[in-house]
Coordinates of C-alpha atoms in Angstrom, one line a residue:
X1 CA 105.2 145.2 87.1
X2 CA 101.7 145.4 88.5
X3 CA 100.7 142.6 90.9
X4 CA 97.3 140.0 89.8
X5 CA 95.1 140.1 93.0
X6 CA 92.6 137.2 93.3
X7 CA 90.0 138.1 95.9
X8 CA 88.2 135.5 97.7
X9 CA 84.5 135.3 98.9
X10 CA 82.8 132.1 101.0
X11 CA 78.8 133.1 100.6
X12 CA 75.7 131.7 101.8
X13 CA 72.2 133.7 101.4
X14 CA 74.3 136.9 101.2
X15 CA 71.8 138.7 98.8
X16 CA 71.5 141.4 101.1
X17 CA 75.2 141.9 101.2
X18 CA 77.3 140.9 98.8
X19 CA 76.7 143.6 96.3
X20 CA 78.4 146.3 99.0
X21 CA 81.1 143.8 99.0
X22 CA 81.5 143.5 95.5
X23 CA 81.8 146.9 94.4
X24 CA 84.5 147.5 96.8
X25 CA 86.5 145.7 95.1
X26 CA 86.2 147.2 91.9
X27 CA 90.4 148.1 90.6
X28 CA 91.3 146.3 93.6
X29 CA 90.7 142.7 92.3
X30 CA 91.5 141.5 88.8
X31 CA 89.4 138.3 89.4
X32 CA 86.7 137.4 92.4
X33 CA 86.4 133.8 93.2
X34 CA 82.8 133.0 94.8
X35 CA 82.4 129.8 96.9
X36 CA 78.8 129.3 98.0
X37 CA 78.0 127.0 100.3
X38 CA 74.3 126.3 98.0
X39 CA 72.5 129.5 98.7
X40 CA 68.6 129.8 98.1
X41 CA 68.4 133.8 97.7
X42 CA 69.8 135.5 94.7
X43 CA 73.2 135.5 95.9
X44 CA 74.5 133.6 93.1
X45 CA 72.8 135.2 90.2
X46 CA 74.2 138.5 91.5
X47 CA 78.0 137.5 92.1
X48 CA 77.4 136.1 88.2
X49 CA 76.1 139.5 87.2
X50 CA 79.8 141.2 88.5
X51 CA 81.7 138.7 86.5
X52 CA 82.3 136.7 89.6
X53 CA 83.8 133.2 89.3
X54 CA 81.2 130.8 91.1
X55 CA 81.6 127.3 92.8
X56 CA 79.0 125.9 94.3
X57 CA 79.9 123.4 97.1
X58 CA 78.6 122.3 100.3
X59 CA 79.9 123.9 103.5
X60 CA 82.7 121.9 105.1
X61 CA 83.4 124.4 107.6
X62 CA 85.1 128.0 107.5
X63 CA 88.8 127.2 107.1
X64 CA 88.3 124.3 104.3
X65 CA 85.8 126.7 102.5
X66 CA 88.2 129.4 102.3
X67 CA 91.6 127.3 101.7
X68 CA 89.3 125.8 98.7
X69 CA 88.6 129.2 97.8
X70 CA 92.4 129.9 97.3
X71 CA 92.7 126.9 95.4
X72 CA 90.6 128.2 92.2
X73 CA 92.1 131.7 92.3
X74 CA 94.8 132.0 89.5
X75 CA 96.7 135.5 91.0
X76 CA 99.8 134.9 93.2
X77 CA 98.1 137.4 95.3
X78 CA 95.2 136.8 97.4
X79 CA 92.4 139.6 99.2
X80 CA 90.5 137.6 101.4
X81 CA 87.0 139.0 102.1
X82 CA 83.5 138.5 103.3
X83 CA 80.4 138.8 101.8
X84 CA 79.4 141.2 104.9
X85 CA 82.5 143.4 104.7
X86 CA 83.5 146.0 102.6
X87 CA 86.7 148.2 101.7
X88 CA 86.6 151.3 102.9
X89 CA 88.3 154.0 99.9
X90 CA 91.0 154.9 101.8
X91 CA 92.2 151.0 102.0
X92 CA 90.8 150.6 97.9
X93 CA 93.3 153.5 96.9
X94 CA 96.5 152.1 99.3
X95 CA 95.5 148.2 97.6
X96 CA 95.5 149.6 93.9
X97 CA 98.9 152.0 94.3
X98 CA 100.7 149.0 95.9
X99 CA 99.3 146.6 93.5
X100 CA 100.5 149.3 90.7
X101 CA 104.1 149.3 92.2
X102 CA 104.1 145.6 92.3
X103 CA 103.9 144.0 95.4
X104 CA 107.5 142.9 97.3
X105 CA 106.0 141.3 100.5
X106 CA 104.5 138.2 101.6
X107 CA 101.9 139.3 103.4
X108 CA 100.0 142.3 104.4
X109 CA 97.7 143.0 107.0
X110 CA 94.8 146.1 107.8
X111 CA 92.6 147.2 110.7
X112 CA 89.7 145.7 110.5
X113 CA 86.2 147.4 111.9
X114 CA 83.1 145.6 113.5
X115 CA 80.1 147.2 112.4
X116 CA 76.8 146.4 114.7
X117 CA 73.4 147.6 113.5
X118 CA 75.2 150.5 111.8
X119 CA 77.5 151.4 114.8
X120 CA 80.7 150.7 114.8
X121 CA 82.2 149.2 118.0
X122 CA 85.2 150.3 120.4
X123 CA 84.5 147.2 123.0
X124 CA 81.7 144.4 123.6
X125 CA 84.6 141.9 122.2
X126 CA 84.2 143.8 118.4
X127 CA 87.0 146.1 119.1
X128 CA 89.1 147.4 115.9
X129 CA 91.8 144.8 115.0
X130 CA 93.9 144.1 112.7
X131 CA 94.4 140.8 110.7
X132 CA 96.3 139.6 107.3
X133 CA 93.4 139.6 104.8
X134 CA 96.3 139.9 101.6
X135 CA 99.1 137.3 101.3
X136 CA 101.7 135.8 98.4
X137 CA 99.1 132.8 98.6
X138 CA 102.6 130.6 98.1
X139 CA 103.7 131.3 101.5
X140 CA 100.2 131.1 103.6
X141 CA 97.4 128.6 104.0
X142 CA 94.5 128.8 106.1
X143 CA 93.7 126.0 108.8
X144 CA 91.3 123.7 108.0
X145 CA 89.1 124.6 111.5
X146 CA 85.5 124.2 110.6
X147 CA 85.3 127.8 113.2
X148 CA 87.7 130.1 114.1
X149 CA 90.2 129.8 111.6
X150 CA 93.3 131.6 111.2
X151 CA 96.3 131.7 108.4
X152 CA 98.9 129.8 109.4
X153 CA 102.5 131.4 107.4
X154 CA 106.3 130.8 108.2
X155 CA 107.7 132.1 111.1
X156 CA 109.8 134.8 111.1
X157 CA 107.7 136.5 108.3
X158 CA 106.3 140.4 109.0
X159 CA 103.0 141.2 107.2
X160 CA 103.2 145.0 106.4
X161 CA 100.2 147.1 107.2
X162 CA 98.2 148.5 104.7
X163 CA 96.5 152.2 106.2
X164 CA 92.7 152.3 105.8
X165 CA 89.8 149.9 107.2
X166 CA 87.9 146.9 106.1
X167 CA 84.2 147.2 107.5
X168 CA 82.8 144.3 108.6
X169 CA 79.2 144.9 109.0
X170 CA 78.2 141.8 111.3
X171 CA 74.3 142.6 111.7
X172 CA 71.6 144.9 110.7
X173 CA 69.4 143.9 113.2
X174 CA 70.0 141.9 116.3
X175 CA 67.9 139.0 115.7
X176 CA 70.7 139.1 112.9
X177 CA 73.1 138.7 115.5
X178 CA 71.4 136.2 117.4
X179 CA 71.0 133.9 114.2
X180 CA 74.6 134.7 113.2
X181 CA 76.2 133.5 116.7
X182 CA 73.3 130.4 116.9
X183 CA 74.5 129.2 113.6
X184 CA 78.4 129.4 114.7
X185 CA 77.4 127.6 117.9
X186 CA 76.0 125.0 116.2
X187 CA 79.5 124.0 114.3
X188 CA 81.1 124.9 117.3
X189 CA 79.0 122.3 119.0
X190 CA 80.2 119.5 116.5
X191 CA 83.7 120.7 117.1
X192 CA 83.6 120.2 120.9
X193 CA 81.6 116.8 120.6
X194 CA 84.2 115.6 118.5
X195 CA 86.6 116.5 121.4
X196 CA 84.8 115.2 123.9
X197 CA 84.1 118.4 125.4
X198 CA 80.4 118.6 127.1
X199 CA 78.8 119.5 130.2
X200 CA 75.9 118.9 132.0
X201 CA 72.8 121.0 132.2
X202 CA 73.6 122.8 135.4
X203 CA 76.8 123.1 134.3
X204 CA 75.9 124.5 130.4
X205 CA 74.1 127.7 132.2
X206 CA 77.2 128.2 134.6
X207 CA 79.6 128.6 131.5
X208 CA 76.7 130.5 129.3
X209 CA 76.2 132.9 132.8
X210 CA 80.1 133.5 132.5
X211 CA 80.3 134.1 128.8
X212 CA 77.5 137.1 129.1
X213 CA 79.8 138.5 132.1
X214 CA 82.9 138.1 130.6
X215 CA 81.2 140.3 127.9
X216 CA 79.7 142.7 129.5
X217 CA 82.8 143.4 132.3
X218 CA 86.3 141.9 131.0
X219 CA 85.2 143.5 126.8
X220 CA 83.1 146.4 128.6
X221 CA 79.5 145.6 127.0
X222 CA 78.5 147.5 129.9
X223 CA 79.7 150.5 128.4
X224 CA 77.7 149.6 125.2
X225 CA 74.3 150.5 126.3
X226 CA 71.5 148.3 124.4
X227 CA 74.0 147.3 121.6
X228 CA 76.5 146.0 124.9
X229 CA 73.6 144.2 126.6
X230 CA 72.5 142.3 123.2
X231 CA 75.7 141.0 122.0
X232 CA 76.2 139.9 125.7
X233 CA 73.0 138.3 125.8
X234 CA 74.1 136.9 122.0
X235 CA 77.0 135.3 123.4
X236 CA 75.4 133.7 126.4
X237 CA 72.5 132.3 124.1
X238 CA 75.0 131.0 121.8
X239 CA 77.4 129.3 124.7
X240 CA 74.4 127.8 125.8
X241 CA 73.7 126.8 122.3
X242 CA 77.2 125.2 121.8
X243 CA 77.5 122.9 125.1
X244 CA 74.3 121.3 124.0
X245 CA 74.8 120.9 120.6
X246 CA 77.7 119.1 122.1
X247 CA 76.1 117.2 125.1
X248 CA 73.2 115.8 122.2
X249 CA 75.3 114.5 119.9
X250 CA 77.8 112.7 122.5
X251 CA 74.9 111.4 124.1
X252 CA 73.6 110.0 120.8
X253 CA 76.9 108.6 119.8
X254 CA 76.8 106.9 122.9
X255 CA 73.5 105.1 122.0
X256 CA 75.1 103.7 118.9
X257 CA 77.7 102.4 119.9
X258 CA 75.9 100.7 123.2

C-alpha cells in the first residue's frame, strides 16, 4: 500500500525561495504543512497558491517550529524541508518509488548539498553530508533547541539512505550570508545568555579571530578562494555577534535584579 508523506516547511520572508522548494515536491508530498513565523513578503499568498496548509505563528526557535510543524501534518510519514532547499530529481524519483512500495523503515536519511551563491561547496564547513530529513514521525521528534537542532529517535534504529541530493541553497549573495549567520547569532546569543556563557570584549575578538581560522584552516576556506574568505569572514562577524548578544543581555539582567 502506498505510504502518505506529509512534508514540512518552517518560512519566514522566503518569497524568493519557496516556490523552488515547492515544486520539488510535487508526487513526493501528498500534503505540505507551512509554518511561518509572520512573514511580510508574499510568502504566504504563494504557499496558499500550491495548496499549502498555512499556520501562522510566532518563531519560538528552530526545533519548537519544526516539532510544531510535525504536529499538524496528518501522514505517518514526514519529509522535512526548507524553504531554501530543493529535491534534486534523482532523490524526487527514489522518494515517489519507495513511497509507491510502501515504506518499511523508520527512518531514512540523504546527502544533503550546500549551495553558496550558486556553487556548490566541498569544504569551508558546507561540505556534503548526510542527515534524516524522512522519518515514521511515531518514532522521531525533534529537540526543542531554539538553534542547532537535531532529531532525537530510539537507539539502535538505522535510517536507510535514500540515493540522490537535497540542495540547500544557503545564499544568493553574500550579504545574504552575512544576514543569514547575524540573525542565527542573535538566537544563539539568547541561548548562551541563558547559560551564562559570555565574555568580555577582548575576549569576544579572541574567540571571533579563532572561529575565522578554524574556517579558513581546520574546514579549508582557504582552498575556497573569495567564496572561502567570505564565509570565514561570515562566521567571525557572527561569533562576534553571538558573545555580545550574550554579554548585553547578561549585563542587563544584572541591572534588574540589582
Amino acid at each position: 500500500m502506498p505510504s502518505f508523506v506529509s512534508a514540512t516547511v518552517i518560512t519566514h520572508n522566503e518569497a524568493a525561495n519557496i516556490e523552488r522548494c515547492l515544486n520539488s515536491l510535487i508526487g513526493v508530498a501528498d500534503e505540505i504543512i507551512v509554518v511561518d513565523s509572520l512573514s511580510t513578503d508574499a510568502t504566504v499568498d504563494i504557499c496558499r497558491r500550491y495548496g499549502c496548509k498555512v499556520t501562522e505563528r510566532a518563531f519560538t526557535g528552530y526545533g519548537s517550529q519544526r516539532q510544531y510543524a510535525v504536529g499538524l501534518a496528518n501522514g505517518r510519514y514526514v519529509l522535512s524541508i526548507d524553504a531554501d532547499e530543493a529535491l534534486s530529481d534523482d532523490l524526487r524519483r527514489n522518494i515517489i518509488a519507495l513511497k509507491e512500495q510502501g515504506m518499511e523503515h523508520r527512518m531514512y536519511r540523504f546527502r544533503i548539498v550546500n549551495y553558496v551563491c550558486g556553487r556548490p561547496m566541498q569544504r569551508s564547513g558546507m561540505k556534503p553530508y548526510s542527515e534524516i530529513r524522512l522519518f515514521d514521525r511515531r518514532y522521531a521528534n525533534w529537540n526543542l533547541l531554539d538553534v542547532g537542532e537535531r532529531l532525537t529517535y530510539p537507539g539502535g534504529v538505522s535510517p536507510v539512505l535514500i540515493p540522490g541530493e537535497m540542495y540547500h541553497y544557503r545564499c544568493t549573495t553574500y550579504d545574504e550570508l552575512d544576514y543569514k549567520e547575524l540573525r542565527n547569532a542573535e538566537i544563539r546569543g539568547r541561548v548562551m545568555a541563558a547559560a551564562g556563557i559570555s565574555a568580555i570584549a577582548p575576549l569576544r575578538f579572541v574567540r571571533a579571530v579563532a572561529s575565522f581560522l578554524k574556517c579558513q584552516l581546520r574546514d579549508g576556506a582557504i582552498f575556497d578562494g573569495e567564496a572561502g574568505r567570505r564565509i570565514s569572514r561570515a562566521r567571525y562577524l557572527a561569533t562576534l555577534a553571538a558573545y555580545r548578544t550574550s554579554y548585553r543581555l547578561i549585563k542587563a539582567q544584572s541591572k534588574d535584579n540589582i
